[in-house]
XYZ file of C-alpha atoms in Angstrom:
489
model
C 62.030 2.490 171.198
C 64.233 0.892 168.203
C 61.499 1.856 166.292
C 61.174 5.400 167.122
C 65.133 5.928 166.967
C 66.331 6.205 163.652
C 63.849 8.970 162.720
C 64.881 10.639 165.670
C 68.332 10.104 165.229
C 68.150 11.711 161.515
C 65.490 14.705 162.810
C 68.586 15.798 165.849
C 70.896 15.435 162.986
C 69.835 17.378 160.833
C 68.199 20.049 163.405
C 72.063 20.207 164.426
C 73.444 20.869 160.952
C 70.973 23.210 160.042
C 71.609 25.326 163.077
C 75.331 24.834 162.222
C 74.918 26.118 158.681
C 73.107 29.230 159.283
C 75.335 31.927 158.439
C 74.757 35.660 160.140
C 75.307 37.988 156.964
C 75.964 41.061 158.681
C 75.709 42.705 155.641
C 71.788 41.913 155.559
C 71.208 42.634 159.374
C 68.344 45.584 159.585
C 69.677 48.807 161.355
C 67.183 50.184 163.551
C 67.844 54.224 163.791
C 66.027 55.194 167.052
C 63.958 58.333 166.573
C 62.191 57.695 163.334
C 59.454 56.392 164.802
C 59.804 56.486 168.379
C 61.224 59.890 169.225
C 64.776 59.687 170.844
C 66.260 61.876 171.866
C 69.845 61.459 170.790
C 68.578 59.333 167.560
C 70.843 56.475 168.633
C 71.607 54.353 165.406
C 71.957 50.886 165.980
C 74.634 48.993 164.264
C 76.089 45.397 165.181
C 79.515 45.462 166.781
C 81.901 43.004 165.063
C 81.418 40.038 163.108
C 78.184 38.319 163.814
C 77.806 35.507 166.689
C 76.253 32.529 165.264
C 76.665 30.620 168.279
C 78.388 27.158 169.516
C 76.958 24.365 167.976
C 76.023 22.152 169.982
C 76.842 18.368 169.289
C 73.394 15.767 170.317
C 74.104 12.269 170.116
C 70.978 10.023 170.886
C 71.408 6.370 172.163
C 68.565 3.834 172.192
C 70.094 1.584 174.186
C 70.748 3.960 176.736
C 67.204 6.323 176.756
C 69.769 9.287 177.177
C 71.162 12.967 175.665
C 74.686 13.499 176.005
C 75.076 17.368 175.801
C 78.392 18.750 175.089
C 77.419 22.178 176.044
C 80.145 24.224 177.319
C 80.165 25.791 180.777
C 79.564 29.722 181.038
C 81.621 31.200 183.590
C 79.555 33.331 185.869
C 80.354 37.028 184.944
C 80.155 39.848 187.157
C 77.302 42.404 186.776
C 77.440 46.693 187.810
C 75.018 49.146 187.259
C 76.444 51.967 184.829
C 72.888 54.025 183.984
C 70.057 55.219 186.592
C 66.873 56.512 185.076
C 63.967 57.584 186.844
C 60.680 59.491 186.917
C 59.192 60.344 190.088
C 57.090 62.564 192.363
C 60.244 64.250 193.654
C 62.286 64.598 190.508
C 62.961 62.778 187.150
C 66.630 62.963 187.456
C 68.573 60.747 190.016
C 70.676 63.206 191.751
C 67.130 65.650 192.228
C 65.451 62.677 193.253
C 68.085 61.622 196.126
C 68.863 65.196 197.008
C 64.569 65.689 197.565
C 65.181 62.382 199.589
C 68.004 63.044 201.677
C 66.344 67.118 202.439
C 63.093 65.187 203.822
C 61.122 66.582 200.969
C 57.313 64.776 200.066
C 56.053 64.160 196.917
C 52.596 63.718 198.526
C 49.734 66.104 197.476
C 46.329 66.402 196.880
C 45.564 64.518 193.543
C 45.092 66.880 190.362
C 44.642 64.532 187.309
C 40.829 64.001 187.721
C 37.641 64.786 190.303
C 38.141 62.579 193.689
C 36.300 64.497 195.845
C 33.756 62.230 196.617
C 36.377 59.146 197.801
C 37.767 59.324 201.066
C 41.543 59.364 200.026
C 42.288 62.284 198.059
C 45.799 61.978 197.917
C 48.971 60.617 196.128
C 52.067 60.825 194.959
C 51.356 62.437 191.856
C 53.416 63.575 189.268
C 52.550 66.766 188.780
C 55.087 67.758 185.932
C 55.947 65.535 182.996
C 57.051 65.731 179.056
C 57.706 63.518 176.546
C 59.194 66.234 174.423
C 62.175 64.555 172.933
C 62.095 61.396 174.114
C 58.901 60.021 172.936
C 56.806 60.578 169.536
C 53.880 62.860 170.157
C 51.444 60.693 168.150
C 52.641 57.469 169.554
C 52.661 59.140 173.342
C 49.374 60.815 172.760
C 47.793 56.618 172.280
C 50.335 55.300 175.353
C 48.982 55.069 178.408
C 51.496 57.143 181.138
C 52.926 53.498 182.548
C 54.542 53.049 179.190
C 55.439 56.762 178.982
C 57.159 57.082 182.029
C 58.665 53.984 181.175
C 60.308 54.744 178.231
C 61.702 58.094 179.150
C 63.784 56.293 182.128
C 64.966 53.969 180.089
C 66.425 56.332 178.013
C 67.605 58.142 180.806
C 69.018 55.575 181.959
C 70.884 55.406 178.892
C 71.909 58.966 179.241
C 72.903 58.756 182.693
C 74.929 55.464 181.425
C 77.156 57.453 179.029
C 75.691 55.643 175.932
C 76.452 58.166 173.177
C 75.565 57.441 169.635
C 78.611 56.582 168.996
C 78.552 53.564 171.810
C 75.036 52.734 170.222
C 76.392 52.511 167.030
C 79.129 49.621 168.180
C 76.783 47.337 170.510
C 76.161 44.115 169.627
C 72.245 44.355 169.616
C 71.392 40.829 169.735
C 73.352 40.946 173.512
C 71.320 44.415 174.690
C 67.538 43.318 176.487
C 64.703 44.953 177.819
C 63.293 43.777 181.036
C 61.097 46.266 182.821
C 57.753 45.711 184.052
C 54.387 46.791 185.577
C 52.125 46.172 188.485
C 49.102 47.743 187.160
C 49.630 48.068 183.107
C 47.811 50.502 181.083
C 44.813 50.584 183.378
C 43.811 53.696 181.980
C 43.843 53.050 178.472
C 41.805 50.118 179.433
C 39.215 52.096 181.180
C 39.079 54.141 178.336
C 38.675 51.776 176.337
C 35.746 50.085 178.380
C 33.645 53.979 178.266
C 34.264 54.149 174.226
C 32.825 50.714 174.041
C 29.732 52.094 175.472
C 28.973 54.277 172.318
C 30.666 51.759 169.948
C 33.518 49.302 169.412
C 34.676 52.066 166.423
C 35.046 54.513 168.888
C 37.823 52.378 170.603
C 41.699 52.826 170.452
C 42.622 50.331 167.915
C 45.941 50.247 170.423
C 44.164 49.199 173.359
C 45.207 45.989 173.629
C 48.492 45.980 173.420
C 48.877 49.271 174.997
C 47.289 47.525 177.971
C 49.621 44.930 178.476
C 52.247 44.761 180.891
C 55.068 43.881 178.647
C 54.008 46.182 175.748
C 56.563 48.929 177.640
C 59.760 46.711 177.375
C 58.856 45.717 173.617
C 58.210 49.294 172.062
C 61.653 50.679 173.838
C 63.324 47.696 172.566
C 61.714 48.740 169.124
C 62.978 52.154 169.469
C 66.533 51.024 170.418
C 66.945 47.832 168.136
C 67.967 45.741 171.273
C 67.276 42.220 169.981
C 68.054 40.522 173.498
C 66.045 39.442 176.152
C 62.497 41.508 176.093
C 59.735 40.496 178.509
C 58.013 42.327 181.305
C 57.556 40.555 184.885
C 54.169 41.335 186.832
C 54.533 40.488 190.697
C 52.660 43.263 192.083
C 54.858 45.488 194.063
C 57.587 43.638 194.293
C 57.635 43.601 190.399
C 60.809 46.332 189.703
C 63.183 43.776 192.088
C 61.699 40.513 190.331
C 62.653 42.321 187.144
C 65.936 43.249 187.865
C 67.359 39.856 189.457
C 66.212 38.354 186.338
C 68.041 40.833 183.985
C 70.965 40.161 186.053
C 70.893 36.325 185.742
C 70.631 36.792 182.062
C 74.025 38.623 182.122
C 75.787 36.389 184.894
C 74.710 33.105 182.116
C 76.382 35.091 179.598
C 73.255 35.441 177.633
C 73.368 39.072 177.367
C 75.980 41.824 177.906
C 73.783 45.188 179.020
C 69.949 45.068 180.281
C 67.745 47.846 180.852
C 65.433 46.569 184.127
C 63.176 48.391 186.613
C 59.494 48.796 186.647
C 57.189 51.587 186.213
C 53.013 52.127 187.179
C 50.864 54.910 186.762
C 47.711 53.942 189.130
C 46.581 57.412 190.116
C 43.109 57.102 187.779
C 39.610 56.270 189.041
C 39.355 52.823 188.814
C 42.998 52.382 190.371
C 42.265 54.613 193.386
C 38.633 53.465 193.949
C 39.983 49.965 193.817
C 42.104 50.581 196.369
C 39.759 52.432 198.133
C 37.286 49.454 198.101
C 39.854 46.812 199.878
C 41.050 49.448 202.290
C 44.281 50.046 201.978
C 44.608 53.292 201.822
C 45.748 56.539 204.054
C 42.960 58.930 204.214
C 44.893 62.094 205.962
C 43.430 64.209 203.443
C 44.025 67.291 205.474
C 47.796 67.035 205.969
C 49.228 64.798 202.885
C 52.645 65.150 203.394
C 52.105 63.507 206.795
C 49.912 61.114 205.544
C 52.744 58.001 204.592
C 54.724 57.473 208.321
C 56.053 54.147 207.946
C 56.752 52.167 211.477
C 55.063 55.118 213.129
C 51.497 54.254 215.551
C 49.687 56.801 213.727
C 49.837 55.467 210.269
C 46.512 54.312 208.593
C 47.726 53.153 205.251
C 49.702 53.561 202.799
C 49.696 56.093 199.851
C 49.873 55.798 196.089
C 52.543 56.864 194.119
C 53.306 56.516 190.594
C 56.667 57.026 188.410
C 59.405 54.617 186.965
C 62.664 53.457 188.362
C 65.243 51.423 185.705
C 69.194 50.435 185.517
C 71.230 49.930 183.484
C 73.306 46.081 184.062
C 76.620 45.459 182.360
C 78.639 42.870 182.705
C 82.163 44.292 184.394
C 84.635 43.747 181.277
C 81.900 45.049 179.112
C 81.534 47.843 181.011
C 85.582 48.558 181.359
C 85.958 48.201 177.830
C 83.603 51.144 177.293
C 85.133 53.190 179.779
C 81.979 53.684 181.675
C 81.468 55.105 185.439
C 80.437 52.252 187.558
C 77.888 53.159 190.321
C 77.646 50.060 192.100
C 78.225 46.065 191.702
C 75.032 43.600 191.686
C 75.370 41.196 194.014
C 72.373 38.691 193.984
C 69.032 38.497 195.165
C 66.168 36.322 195.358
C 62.503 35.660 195.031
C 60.014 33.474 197.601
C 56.263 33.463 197.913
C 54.541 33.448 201.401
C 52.447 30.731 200.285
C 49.911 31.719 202.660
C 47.276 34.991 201.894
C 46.586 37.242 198.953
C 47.618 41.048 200.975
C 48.441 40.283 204.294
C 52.284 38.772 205.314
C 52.971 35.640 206.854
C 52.566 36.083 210.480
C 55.921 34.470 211.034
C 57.611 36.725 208.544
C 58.465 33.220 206.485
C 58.391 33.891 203.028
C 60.519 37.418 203.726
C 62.940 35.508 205.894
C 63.664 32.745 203.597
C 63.936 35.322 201.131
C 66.660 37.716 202.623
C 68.907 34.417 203.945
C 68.437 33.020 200.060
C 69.573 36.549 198.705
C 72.351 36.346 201.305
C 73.504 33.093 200.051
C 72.840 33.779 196.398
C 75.774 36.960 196.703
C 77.881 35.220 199.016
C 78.099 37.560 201.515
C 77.057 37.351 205.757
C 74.614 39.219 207.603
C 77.187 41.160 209.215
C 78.227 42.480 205.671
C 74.686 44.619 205.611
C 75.040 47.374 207.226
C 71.851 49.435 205.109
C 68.064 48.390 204.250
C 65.767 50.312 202.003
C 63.167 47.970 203.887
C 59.708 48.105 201.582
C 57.585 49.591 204.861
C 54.483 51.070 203.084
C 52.955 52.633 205.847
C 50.533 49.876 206.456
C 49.756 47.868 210.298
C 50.327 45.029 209.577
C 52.917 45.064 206.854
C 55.022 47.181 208.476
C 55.731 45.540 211.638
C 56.128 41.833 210.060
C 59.100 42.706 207.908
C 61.025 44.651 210.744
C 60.637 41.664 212.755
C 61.791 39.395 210.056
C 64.827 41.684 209.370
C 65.452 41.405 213.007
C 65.555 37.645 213.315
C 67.489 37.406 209.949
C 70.494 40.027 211.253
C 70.065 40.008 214.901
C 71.576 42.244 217.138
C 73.728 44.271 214.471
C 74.040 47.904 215.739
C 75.786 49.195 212.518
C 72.490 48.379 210.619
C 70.632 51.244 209.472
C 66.962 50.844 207.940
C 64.820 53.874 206.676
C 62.182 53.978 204.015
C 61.936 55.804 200.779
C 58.200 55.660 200.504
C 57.432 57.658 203.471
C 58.396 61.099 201.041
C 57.637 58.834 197.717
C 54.775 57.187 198.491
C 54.360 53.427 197.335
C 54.467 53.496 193.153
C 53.404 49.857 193.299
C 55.328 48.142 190.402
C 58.098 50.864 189.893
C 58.895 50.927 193.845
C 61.360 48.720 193.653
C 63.036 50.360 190.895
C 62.859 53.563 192.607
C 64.582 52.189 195.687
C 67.264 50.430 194.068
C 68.301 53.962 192.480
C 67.910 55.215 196.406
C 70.224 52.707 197.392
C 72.856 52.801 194.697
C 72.899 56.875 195.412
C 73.585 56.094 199.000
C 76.453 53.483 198.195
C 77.680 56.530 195.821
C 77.494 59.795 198.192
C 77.776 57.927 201.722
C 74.336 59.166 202.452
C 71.659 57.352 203.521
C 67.969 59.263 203.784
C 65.817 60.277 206.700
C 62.531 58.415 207.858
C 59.651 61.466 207.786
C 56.876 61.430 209.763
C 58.281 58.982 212.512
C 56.955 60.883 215.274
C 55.485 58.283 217.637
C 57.787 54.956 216.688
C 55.452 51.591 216.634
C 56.658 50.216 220.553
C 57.344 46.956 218.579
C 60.235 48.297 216.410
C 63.585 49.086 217.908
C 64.229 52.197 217.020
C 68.207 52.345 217.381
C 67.842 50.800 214.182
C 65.934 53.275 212.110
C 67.193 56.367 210.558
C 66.047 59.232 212.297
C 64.473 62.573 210.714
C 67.584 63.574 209.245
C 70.306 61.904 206.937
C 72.985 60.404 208.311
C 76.396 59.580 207.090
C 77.429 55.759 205.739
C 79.597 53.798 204.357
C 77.350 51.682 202.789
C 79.104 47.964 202.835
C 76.490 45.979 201.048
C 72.906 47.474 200.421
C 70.088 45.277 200.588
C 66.776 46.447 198.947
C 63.085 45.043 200.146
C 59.686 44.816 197.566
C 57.078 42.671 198.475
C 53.802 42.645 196.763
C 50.127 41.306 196.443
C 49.994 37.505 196.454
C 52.792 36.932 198.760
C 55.680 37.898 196.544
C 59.183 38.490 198.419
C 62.131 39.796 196.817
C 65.510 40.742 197.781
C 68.595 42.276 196.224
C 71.835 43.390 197.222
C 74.091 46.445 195.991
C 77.572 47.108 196.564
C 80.400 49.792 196.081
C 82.525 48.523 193.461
């Protein structure tokens, strides 16, 4: 060890003065003008707020005798995190207010499928989105190579942006080296993949030279950043369905540690191709109620037989509370906490004990400090499949008991289940209820599952609620559980 320690000593050293020394020349930092090559719509320029943060040095002292680090690293106070922006793009609407009004009227976005020729598979139908630009917010070269995950994607980030208040004059004063990206995918660019598969039939030349990364789940977070100069946290989280929650925990950790001060966080999928429905086809798991589709996703209800695809994007915008004050933007809602568990015990079907989702809900609990009898609404992830269905009303019942202010519906029976962006989706549902004291109906609950206490479920209509804290469900392939709470600030 003697040996070994003066080399050491000199490498922390000088690791530690060479960190120290760095200076930020603001002067040299690159500007990145959205729009240029990305197509924004309000060509946000990017400009660093301030002086530039070179950070705390941190002081390493390394002691033979005692095998140990002493880190002098000061404590960040936990900060408190609120949404400000809502972006989405969905089957009933790609603007928030549209989409919750659809919601709370009992309108479905479920229809027969358009895109492509299904009529030899036995599901036909989806949650398709039938009406869609990227006039404005997207390039036309760069969204003619993207594959539509990445698309919707990136317009509702940038809605989310809008919705946020972030004018370009805001743009122009954040500190992008505190702004991150975190907004994943389920599925990824499945369909330039496929595509890419068919050209390689006739030749590798024939092939999208962007396949690759175009494929990729994070590829989505990193080309928004791009557009928006946002040199924070960028990374994409792939949990299946319960991807969009997963994402946005994370993005709020990162500005509770004080690593960041907004994040852009959601998911988005767009699995309504061939080789997504036939794969789902193959294990399943699908509704085939080709004849009536908008009846065809009935969560909790004995008729269902499967659940329905959907595809679209869901995002927030996080921002720490001062930061957001300072701005003088409208909060929506406050972040509370969350949490993620694993079932630990089959690839698709839940723990027959509800485990995993029960751990999960008393760890989110916990993790926002607040009691069971402080939920009083559950955008539960009910997909409109048997099994799934039933398990996580039953573990909601043994985790809040006998609570008859509790109120549980599910946005997927109008929305179907968009996979990765669900979550995303049904945060915005939840945040809109917190915001207009209306929570949306459960369609297609005509003959209630005899299992499920039904004086818990919203009925066929919206009711009226003063939302105390909203808890929001995604589960996904593989056992993933996540929970996270909203609530009015």
């Amino acid at each position: 060890m003697s040996a070994v320690a003066p080399p050491l000593c000199t490498w922390i050293v000088a690791a530690c003065l060479s960190a120290t020394c760095v200076a930020d020349d603001e002067g040299k930092q690159r500007n990145y003008i959205g729009g240029g090559l990305f197509g924004t719509r309000r060509h946000l320029a990017a400009r660093r707020r301030g002086g530039a943060r070179s950070g705390v040095p941190i002081a390493v002292s390394f002691h033979p005798e005692r095998g140990g680090v002493e880190n002098n690293k000061s404590e960040t106070k936990q900060r408190r995190v609120v949404v400000t922006g809502m972006g989405v793009v969905t089957p009933l609407g790609h603007e928030p207010d549209e989409f919750y009004s659809n919601l709370l009227q009992g309108v479905s976005g479920i229809s027969e499928i358009e895109a492509f020729d299904c009529s030899s598979y036995p599901t036909r139908i989806a949650g398709e989105i039938k009406s869609f630009s990227t006039d404005g917010w997207v390039a036309p070269k760069l969204a003619k190579r993207m594959d539509k995950f990445m698309q919707y994607l990136i317009v509702a980030g940038k809605k989310a942006l809008e919705n946020g208040g972030v004018t370009e004059g805001i743009m122009n004063e954040l500190d992008k080296s505190r702004c991150g990206v975190l907004i994943g995918s389920g599925m990824g660019g499945m369909k330039v993949f496929s595509d890419a598969i068919e050209a390689l039939r006739v030749s590798y030349r024939k092939m999208n030279p962007f396949c690759v990364p175009f494929a990729t789940t994070n590829m989505g977070s990193a080309i928004l950043a791009m557009d928006l100069g946002w040199m924070g946290p960028n990374y994409s989280i792939s949990t299946a369905c319960a991807t969009s929650n997963f994402c946005i925990l994370s993005a709020a950790n990162h500005i509770m540690r004080g690593e960041t001060d907004l994040m852009l966080c959601g998911g988005s999928d767009a699995p309504i191709i061939p080789i997504g429905l036939g794969g789902f086809v193959a294990c399943r798991a699908l509704s085939q109620r080709n004849s009536d589709p908008t009846k065809a996703s009935r969560p909790w209800d004995m008729d269902r037989d499967g659940f329905v695809m959907g595809e679209g994007a869901g995002v927030l915008l996080l921002e720490e509370l001062e930061h957001a004050k300072q701005r003088g933007a409208e909060i929506y809602a406050e972040f509370l906490g969350g949490s993620f568990t694993c079932d630990a015990y089959h690839m698709t079907e839940p723990h027959p004990e509800g485990k995993g989702v029960i751990l999960c809900v008393k760890n989110a609990l916990a993790d926002a400090g607040v009691t069971r009898q402080d939920i009083n609404y559950v955008n539960a992830h009910a997909t409109s499949t048997q099994l799934g269905d039933l398990k996580e009303f039953e573990a909601l019942c043994r985790c809040f008991g006998q609570n008859p202010q509790l109120r549980v519906n599910s946005t997927k029976s109008m929305t179907g289940h968009l996979l990765g962006a669900a979550g995303g989706i049904e945060a915005v549902a939840a945040i809109q209820a917190i915001r207009t004291g209306w929570i949306h109906p459960n369609i297609n609950l005509d003959n209630p599952e005899k299992n499920v206490d039904v004086s818990l479920l919203v009925g066929s209509q919206k009711e009226r609620c003063d939302v105390k804290v909203a808890l929001s469900n995604s589960f996904g392939f593989g056992g993933h559980n996540s929970s996270i709470l909203f609530a009015p600030f």
